[in-house]
Each structure stands twice: as structure tokens, then as C-alpha cells.
PDB file of N, CA, C and O in Angstrom:
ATOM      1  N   UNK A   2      51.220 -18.096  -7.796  1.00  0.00           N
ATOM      2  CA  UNK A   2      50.065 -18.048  -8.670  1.00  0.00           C
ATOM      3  C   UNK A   2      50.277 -19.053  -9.804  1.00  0.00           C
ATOM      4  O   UNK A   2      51.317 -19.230 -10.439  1.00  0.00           O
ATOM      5  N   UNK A   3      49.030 -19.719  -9.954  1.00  0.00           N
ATOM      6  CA  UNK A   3      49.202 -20.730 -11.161  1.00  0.00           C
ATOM      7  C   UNK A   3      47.714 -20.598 -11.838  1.00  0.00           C
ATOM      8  O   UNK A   3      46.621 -20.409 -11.305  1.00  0.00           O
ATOM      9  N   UNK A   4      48.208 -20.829 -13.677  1.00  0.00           N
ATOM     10  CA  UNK A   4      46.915 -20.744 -13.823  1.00  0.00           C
ATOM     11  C   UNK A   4      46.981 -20.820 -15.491  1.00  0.00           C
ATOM     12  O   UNK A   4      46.535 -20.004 -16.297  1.00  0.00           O
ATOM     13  N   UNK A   5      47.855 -22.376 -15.795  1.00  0.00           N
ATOM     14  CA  UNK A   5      47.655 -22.021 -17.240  1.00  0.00           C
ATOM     15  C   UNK A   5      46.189 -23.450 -17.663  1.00  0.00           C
ATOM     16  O   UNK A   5      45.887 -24.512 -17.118  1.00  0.00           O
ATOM     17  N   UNK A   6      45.709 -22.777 -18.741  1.00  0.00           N
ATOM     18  CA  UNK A   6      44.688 -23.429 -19.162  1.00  0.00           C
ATOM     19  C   UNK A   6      44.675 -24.096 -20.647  1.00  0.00           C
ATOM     20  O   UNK A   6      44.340 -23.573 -21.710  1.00  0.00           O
ATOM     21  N   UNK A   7      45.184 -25.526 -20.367  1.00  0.00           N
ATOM     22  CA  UNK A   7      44.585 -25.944 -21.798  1.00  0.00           C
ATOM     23  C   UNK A   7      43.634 -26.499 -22.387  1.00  0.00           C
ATOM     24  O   UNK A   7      43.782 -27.285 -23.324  1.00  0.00           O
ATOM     25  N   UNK A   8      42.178 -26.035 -21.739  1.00  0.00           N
ATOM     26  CA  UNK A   8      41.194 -26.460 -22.701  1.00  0.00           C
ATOM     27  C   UNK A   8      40.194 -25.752 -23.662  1.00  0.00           C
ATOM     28  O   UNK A   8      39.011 -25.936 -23.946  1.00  0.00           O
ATOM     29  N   UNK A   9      41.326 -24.707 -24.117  1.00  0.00           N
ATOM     30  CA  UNK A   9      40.851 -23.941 -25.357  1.00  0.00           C
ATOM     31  C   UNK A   9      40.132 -24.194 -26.822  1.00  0.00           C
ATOM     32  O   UNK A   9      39.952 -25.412 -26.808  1.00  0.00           O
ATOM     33  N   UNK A  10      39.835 -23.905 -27.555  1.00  0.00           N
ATOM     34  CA  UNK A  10      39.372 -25.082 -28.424  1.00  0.00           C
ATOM     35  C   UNK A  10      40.885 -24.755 -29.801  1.00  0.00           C
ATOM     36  O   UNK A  10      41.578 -23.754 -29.981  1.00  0.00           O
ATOM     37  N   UNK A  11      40.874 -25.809 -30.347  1.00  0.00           N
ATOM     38  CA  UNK A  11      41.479 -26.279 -30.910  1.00  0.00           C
ATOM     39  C   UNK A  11      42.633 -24.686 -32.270  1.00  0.00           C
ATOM     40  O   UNK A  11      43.838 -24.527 -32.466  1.00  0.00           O
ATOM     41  N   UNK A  12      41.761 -24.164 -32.646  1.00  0.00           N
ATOM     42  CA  UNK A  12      42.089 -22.812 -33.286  1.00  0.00           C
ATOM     43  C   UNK A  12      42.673 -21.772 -32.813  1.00  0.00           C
ATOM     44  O   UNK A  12      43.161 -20.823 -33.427  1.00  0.00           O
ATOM     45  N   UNK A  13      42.603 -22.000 -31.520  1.00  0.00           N
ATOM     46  CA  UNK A  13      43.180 -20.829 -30.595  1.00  0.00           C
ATOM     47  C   UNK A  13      44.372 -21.275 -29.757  1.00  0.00           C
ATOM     48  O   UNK A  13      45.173 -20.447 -29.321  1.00  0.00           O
ATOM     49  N   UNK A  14      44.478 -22.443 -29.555  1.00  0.00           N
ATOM     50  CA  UNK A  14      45.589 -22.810 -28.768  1.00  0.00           C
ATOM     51  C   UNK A  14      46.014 -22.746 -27.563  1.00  0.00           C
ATOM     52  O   UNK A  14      45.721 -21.734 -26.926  1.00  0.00           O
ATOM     53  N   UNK A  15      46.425 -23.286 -27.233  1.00  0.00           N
ATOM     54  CA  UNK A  15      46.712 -23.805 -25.473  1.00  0.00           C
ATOM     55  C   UNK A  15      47.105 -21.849 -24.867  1.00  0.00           C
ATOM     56  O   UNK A  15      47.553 -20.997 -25.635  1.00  0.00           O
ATOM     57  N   UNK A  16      46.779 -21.604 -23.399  1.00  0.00           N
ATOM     58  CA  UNK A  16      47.182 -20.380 -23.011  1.00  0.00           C
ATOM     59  C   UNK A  16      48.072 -21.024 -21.807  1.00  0.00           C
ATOM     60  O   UNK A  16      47.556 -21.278 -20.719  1.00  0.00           O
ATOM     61  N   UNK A  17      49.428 -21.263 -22.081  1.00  0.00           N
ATOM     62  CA  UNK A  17      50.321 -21.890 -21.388  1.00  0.00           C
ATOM     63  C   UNK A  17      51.849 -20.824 -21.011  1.00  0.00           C
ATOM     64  O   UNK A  17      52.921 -21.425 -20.943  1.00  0.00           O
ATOM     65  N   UNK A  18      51.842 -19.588 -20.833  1.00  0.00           N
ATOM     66  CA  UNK A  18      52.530 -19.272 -20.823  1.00  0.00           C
ATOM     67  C   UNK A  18      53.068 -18.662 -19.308  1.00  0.00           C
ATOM     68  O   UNK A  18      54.139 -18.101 -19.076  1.00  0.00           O
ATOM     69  N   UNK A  19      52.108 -18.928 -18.498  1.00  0.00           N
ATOM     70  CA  UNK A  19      52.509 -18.876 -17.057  1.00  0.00           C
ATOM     71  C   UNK A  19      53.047 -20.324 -16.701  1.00  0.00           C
ATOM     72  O   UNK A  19      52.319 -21.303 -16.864  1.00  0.00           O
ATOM     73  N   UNK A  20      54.173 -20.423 -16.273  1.00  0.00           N
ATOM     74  CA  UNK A  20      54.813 -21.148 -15.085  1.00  0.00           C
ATOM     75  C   UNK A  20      54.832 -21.366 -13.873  1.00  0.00           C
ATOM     76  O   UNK A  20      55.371 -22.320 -13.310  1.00  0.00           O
ATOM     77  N   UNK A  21      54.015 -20.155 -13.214  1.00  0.00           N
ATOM     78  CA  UNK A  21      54.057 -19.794 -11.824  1.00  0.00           C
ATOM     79  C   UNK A  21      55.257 -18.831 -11.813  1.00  0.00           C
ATOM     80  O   UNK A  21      56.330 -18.787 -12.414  1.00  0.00           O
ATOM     81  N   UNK A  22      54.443 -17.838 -10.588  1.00  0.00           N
ATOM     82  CA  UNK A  22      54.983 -16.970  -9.606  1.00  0.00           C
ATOM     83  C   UNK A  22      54.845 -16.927  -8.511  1.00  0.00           C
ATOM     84  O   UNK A  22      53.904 -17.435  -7.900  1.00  0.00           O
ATOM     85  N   UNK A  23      55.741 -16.322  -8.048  1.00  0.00           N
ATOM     86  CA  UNK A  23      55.647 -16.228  -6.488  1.00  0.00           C
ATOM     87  C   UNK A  23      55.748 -14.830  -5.858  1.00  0.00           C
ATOM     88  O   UNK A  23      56.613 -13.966  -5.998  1.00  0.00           O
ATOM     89  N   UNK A  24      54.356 -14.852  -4.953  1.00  0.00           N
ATOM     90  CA  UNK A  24      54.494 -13.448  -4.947  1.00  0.00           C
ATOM     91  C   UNK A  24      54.103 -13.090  -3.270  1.00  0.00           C
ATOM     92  O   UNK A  24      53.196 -13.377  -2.490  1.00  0.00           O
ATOM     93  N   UNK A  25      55.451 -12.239  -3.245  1.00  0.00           N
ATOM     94  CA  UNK A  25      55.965 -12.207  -1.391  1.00  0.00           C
ATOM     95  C   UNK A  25      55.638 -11.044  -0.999  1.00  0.00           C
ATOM     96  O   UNK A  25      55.960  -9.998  -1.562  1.00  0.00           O
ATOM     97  N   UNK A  26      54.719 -11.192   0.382  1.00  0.00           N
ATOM     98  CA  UNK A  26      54.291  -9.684   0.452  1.00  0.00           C
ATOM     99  C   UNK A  26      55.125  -9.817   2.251  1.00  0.00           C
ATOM    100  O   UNK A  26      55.249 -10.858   2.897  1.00  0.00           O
ATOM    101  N   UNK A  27      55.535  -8.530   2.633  1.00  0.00           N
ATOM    102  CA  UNK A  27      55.433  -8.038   4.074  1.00  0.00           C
ATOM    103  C   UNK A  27      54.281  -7.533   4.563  1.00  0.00           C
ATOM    104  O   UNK A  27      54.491  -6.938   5.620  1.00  0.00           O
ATOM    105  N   UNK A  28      53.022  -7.525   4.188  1.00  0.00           N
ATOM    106  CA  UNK A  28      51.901  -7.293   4.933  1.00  0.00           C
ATOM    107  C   UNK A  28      51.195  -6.080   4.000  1.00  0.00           C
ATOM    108  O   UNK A  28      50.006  -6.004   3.687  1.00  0.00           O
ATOM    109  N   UNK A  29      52.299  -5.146   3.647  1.00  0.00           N
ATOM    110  CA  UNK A  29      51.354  -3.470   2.775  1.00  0.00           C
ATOM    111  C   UNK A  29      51.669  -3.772   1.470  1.00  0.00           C
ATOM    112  O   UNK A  29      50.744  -3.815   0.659  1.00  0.00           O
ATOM    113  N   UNK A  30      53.101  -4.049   1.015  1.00  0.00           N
ATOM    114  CA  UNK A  30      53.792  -4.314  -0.392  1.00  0.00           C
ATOM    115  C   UNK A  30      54.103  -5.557  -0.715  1.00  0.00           C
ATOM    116  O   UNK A  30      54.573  -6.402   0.047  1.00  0.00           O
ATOM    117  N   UNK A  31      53.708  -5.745  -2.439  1.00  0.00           N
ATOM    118  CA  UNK A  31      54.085  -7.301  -2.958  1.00  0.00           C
ATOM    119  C   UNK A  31      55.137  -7.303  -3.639  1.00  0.00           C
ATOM    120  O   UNK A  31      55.222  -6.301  -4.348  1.00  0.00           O
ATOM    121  N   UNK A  32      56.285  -8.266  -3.756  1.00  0.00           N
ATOM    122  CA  UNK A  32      57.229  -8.444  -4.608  1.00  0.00           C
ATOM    123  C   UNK A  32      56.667 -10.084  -5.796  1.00  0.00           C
ATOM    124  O   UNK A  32      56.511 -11.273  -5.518  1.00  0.00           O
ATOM    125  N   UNK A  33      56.549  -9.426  -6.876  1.00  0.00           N
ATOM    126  CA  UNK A  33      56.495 -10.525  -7.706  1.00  0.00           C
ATOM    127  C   UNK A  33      58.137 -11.568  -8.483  1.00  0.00           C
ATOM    128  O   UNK A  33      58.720 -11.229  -9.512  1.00  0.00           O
ATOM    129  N   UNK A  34      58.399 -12.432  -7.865  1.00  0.00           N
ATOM    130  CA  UNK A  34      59.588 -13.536  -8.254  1.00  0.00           C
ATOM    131  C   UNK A  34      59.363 -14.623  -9.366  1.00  0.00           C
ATOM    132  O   UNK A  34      58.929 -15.756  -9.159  1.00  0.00           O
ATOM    133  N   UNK A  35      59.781 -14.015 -10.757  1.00  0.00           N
ATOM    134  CA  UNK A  35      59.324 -14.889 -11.436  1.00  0.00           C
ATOM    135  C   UNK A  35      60.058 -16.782 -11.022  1.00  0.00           C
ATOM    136  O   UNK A  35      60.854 -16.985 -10.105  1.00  0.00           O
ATOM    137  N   UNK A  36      59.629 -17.656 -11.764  1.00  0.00           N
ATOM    138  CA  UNK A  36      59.792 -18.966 -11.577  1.00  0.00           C
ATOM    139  C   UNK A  36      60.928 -19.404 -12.418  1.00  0.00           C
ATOM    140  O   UNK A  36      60.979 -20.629 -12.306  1.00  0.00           O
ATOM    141  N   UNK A  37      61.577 -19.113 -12.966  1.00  0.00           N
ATOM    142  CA  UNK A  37      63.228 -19.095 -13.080  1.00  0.00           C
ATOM    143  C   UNK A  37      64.013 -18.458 -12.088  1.00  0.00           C
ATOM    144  O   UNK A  37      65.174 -18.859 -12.009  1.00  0.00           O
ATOM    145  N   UNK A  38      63.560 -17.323 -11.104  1.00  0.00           N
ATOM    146  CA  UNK A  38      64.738 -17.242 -10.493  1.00  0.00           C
ATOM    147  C   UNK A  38      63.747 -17.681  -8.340  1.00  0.00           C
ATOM    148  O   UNK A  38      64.103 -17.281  -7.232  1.00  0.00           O
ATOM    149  N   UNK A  39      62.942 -18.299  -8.616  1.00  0.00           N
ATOM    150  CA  UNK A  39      62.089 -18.691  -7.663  1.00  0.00           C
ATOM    151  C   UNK A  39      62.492 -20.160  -7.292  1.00  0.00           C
ATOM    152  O   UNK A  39      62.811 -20.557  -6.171  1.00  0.00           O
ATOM    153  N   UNK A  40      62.422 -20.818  -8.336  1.00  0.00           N
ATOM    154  CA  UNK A  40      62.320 -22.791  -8.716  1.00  0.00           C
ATOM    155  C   UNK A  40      60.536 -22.898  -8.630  1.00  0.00           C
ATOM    156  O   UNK A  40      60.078 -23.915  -9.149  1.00  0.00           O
ATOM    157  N   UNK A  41      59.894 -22.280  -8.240  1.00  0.00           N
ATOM    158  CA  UNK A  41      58.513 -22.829  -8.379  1.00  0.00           C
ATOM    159  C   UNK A  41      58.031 -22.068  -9.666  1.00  0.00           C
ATOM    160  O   UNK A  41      57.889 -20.902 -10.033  1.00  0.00           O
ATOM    161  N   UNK A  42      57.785 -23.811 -10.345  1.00  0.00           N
ATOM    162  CA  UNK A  42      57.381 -23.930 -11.540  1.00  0.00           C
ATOM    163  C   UNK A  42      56.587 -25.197 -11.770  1.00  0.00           C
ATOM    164  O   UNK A  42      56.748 -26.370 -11.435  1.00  0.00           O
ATOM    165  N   UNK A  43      55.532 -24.436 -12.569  1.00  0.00           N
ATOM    166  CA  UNK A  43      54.251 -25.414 -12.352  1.00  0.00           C
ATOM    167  C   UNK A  43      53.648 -25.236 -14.095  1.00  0.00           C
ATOM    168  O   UNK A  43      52.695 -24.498 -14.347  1.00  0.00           O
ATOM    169  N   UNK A  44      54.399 -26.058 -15.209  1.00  0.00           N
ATOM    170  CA  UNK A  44      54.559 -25.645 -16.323  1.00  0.00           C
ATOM    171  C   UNK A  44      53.163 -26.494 -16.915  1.00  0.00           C
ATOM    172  O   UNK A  44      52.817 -26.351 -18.088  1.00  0.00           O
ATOM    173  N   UNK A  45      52.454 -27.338 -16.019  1.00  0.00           N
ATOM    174  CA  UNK A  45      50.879 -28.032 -16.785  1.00  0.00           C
ATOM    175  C   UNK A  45      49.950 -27.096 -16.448  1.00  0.00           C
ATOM    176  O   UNK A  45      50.092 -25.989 -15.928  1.00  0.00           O
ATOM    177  N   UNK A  46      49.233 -27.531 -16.717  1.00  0.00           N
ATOM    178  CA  UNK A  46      47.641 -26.979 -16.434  1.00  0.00           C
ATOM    179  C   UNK A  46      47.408 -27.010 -14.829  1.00  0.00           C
ATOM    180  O   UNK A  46      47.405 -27.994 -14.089  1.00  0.00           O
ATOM    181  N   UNK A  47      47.243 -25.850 -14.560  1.00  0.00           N
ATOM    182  CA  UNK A  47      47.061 -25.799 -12.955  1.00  0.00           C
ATOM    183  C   UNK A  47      46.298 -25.172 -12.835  1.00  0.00           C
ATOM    184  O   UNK A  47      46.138 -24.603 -13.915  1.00  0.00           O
ATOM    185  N   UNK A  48      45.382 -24.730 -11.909  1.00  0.00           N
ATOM    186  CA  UNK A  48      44.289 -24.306 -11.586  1.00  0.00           C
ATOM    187  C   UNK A  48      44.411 -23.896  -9.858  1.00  0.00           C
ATOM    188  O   UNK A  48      43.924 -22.853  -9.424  1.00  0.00           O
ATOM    189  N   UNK A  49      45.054 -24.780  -9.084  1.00  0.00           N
ATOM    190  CA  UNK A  49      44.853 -24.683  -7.131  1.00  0.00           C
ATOM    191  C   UNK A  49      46.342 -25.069  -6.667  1.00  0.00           C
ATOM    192  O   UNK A  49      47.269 -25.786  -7.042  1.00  0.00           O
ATOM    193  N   UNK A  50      46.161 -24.555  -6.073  1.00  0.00           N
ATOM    194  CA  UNK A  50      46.963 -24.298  -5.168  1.00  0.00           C
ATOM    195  C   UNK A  50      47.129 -24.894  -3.605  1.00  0.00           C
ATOM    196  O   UNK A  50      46.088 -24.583  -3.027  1.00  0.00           O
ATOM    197  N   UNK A  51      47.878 -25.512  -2.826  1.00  0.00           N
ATOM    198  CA  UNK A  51      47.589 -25.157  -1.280  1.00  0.00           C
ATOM    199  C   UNK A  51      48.677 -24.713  -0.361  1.00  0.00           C
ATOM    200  O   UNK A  51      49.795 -25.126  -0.671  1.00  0.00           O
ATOM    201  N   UNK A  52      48.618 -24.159   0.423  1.00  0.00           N
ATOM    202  CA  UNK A  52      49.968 -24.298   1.579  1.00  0.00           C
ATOM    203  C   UNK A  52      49.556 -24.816   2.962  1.00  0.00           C
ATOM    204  O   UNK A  52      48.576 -24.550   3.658  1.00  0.00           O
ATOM    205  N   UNK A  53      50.740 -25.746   3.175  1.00  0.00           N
ATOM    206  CA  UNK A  53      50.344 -26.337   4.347  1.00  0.00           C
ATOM    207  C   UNK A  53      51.284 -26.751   4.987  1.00  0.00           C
ATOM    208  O   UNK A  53      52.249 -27.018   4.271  1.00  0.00           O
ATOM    209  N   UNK A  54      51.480 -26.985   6.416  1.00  0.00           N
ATOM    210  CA  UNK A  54      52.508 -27.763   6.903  1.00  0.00           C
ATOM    211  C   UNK A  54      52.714 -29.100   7.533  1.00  0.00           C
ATOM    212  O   UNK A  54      52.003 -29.434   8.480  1.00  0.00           O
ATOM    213  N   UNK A  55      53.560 -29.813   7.107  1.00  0.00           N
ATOM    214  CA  UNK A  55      53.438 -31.191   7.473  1.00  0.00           C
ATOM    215  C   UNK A  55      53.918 -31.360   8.698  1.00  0.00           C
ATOM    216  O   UNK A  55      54.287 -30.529   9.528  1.00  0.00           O
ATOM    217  N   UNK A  56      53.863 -32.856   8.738  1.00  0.00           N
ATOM    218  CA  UNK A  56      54.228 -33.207  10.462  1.00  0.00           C
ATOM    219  C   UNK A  56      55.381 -32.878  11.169  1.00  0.00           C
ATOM    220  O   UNK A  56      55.451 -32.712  12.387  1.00  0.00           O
ATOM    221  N   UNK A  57      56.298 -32.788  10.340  1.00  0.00           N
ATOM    222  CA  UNK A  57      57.976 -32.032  10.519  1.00  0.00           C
ATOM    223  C   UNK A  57      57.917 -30.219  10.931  1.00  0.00           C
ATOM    224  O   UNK A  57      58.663 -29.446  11.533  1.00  0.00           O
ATOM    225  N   UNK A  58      56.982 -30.144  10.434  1.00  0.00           N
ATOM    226  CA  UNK A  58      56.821 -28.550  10.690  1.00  0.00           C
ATOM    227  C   UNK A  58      57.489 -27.583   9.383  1.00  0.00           C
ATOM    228  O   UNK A  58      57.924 -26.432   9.403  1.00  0.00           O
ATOM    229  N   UNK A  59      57.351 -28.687   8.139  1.00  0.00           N
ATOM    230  CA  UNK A  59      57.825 -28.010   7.118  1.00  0.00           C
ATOM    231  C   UNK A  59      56.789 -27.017   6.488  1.00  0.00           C
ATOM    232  O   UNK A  59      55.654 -27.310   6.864  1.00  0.00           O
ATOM    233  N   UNK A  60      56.833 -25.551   5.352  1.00  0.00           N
ATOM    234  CA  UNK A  60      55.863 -25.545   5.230  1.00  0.00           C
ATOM    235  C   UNK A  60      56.340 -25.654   3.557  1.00  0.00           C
ATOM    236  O   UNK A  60      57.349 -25.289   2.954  1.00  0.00           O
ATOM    237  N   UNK A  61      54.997 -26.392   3.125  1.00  0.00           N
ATOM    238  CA  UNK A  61      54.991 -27.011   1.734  1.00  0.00           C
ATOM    239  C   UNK A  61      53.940 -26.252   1.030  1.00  0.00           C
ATOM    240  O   UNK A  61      53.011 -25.774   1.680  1.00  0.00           O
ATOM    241  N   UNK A  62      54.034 -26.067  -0.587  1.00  0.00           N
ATOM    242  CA  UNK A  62      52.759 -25.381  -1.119  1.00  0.00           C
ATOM    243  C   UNK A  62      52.844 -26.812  -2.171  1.00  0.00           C
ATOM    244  O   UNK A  62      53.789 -27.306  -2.787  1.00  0.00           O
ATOM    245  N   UNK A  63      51.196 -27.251  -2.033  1.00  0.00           N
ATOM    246  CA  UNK A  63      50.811 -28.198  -3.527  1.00  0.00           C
ATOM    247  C   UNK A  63      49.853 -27.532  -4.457  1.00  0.00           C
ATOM    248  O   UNK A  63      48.792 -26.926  -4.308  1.00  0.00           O
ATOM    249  N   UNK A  64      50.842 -27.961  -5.784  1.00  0.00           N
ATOM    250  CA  UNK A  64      50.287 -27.369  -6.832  1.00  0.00           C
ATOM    251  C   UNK A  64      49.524 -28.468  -7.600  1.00  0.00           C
ATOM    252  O   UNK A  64      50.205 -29.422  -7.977  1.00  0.00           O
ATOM    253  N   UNK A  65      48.047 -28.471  -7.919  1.00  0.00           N
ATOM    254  CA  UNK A  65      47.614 -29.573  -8.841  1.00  0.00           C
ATOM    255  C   UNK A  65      47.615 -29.572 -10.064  1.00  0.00           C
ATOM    256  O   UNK A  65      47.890 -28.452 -10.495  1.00  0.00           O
ATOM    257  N   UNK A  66      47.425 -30.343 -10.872  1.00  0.00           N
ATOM    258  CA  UNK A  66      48.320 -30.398 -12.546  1.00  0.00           C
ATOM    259  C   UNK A  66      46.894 -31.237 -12.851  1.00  0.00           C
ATOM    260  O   UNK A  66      46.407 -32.094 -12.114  1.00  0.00           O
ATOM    261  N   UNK A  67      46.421 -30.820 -13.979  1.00  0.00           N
ATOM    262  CA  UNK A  67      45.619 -31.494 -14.812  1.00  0.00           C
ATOM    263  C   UNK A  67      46.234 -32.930 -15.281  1.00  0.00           C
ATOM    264  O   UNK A  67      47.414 -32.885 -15.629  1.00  0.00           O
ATOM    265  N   UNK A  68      45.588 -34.194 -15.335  1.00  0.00           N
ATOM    266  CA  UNK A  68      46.097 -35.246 -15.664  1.00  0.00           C
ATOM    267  C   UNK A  68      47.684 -35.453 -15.718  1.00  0.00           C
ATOM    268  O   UNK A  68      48.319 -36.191 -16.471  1.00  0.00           O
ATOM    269  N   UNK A  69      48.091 -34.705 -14.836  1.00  0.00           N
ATOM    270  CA  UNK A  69      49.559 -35.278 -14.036  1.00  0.00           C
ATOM    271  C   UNK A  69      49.633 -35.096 -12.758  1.00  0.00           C
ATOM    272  O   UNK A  69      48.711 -34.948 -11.955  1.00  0.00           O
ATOM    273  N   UNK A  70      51.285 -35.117 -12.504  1.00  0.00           N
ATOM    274  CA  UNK A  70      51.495 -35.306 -10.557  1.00  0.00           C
ATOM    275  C   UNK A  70      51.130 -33.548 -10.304  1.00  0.00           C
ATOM    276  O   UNK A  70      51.038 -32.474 -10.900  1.00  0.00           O
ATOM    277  N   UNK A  71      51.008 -34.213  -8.918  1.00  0.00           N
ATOM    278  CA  UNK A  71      51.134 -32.774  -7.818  1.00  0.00           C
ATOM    279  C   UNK A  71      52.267 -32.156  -7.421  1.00  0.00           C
ATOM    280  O   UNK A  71      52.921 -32.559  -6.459  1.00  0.00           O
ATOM    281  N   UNK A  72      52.557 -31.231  -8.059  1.00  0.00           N
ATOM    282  CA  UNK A  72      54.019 -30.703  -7.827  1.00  0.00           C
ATOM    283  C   UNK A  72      54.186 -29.947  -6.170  1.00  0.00           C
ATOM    284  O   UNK A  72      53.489 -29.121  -5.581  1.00  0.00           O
ATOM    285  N   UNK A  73      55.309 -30.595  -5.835  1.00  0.00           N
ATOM    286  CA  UNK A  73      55.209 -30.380  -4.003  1.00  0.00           C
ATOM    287  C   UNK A  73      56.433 -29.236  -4.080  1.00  0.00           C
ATOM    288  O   UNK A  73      57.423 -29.420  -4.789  1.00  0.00           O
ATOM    289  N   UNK A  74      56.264 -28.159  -3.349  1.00  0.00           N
ATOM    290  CA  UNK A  74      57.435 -27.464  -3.443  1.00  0.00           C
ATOM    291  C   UNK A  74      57.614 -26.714  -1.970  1.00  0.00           C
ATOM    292  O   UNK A  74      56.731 -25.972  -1.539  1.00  0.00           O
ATOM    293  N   UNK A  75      58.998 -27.014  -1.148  1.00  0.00           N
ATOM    294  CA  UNK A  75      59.153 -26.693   0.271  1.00  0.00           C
ATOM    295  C   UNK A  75      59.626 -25.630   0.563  1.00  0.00           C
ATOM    296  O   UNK A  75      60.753 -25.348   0.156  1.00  0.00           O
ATOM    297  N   UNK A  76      58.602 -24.388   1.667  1.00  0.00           N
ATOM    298  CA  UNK A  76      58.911 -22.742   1.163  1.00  0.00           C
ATOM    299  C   UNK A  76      60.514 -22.487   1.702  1.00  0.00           C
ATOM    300  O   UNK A  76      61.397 -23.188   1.208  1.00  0.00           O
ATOM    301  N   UNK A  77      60.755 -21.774   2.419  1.00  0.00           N
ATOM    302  CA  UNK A  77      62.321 -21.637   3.408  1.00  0.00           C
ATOM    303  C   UNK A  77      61.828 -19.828   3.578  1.00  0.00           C
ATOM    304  O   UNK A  77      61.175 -19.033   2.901  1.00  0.00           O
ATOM    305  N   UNK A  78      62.714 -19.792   5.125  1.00  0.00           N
ATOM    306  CA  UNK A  78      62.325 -18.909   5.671  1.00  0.00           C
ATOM    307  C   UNK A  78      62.537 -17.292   4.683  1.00  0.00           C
ATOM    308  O   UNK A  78      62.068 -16.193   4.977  1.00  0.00           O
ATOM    309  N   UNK A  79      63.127 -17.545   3.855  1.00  0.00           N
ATOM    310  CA  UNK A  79      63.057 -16.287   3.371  1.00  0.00           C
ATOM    311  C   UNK A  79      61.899 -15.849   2.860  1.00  0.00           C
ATOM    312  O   UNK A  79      61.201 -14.912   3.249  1.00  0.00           O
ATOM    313  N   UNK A  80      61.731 -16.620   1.921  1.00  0.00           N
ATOM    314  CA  UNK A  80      60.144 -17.118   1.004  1.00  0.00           C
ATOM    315  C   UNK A  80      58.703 -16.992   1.836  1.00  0.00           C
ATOM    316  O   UNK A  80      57.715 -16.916   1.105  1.00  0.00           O
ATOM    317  N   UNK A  81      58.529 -16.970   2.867  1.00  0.00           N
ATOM    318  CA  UNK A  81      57.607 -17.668   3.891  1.00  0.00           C
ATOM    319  C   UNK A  81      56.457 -16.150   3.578  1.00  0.00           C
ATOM    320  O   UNK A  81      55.381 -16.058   4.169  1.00  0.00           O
TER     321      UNK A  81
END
């Protein structure tokens, strides 16, 4: 999950305090992994998300960043 927003107005201040989580379900129950002990961390302005797998058969989630890069992060079978 990503979802910090900085286009607050100026008096109120940026709402930047999500990093991302990651949150692993077996199908009935979710485990929430914060992003210090995850590595997915997505510390700009993010809004989307995707998961997908590339031609290797990796599977990758992209995170988009307001006026910066796309943070690429590669899941592993535990994570999946």
C-alpha cells in the first residue's frame, strides 16, 4: 500500500508519513509488514501501484512517485 500525499495546502503540511506496506494475505487472513522490516519503501508521493511479471518470469511490483523515478521492487517466493 502506498499513499502519501503532498499536495496539501501550505498550513497544513505535507501527509507523508506512510512509506509503504506490505500486506500478505493466505487467502482468509492479512499480515501487515511494515517497510523497514519489508525493504519496500516508497517514501514520495505515491498514489499506484502495479504487479507484474517480466519476461524472466520475475514478479515485480511498480510503484509511481510524483515528479520522480518509479521505484521497481522484485517480490520472492515468500512475499508472493
Amino acid at each position: 500500500a502506498v499513499g502519501n500525499d503532498f499536495s496539501a495546502e501550505s498550513n497544513y503540511g505535507k501527509f507523508d508519513a506512510l512509506t509503504g506496506l506490505l500486506i500478505k494475505t493466505n487467502g482468509t487472513d492479512f499480515d501487515i509488514i511494515q517497510s523497514r522490516n519489508s525493504g519496500f519503501n516508497v517514501s514520495g508521493q505515491s498514489n499506484h501501484i502495479i504487479k507484474l511479471t517480466d519476461r524472466e518470469g520475475r514478479k515485480l511490483i511498480l510503484a509511481t512517485q510524483n515528479d520522480d523515478e518509479i521505484k521497481v521492487f522484485e517480490t520472492h517466493p515468500s512475499t508472493n
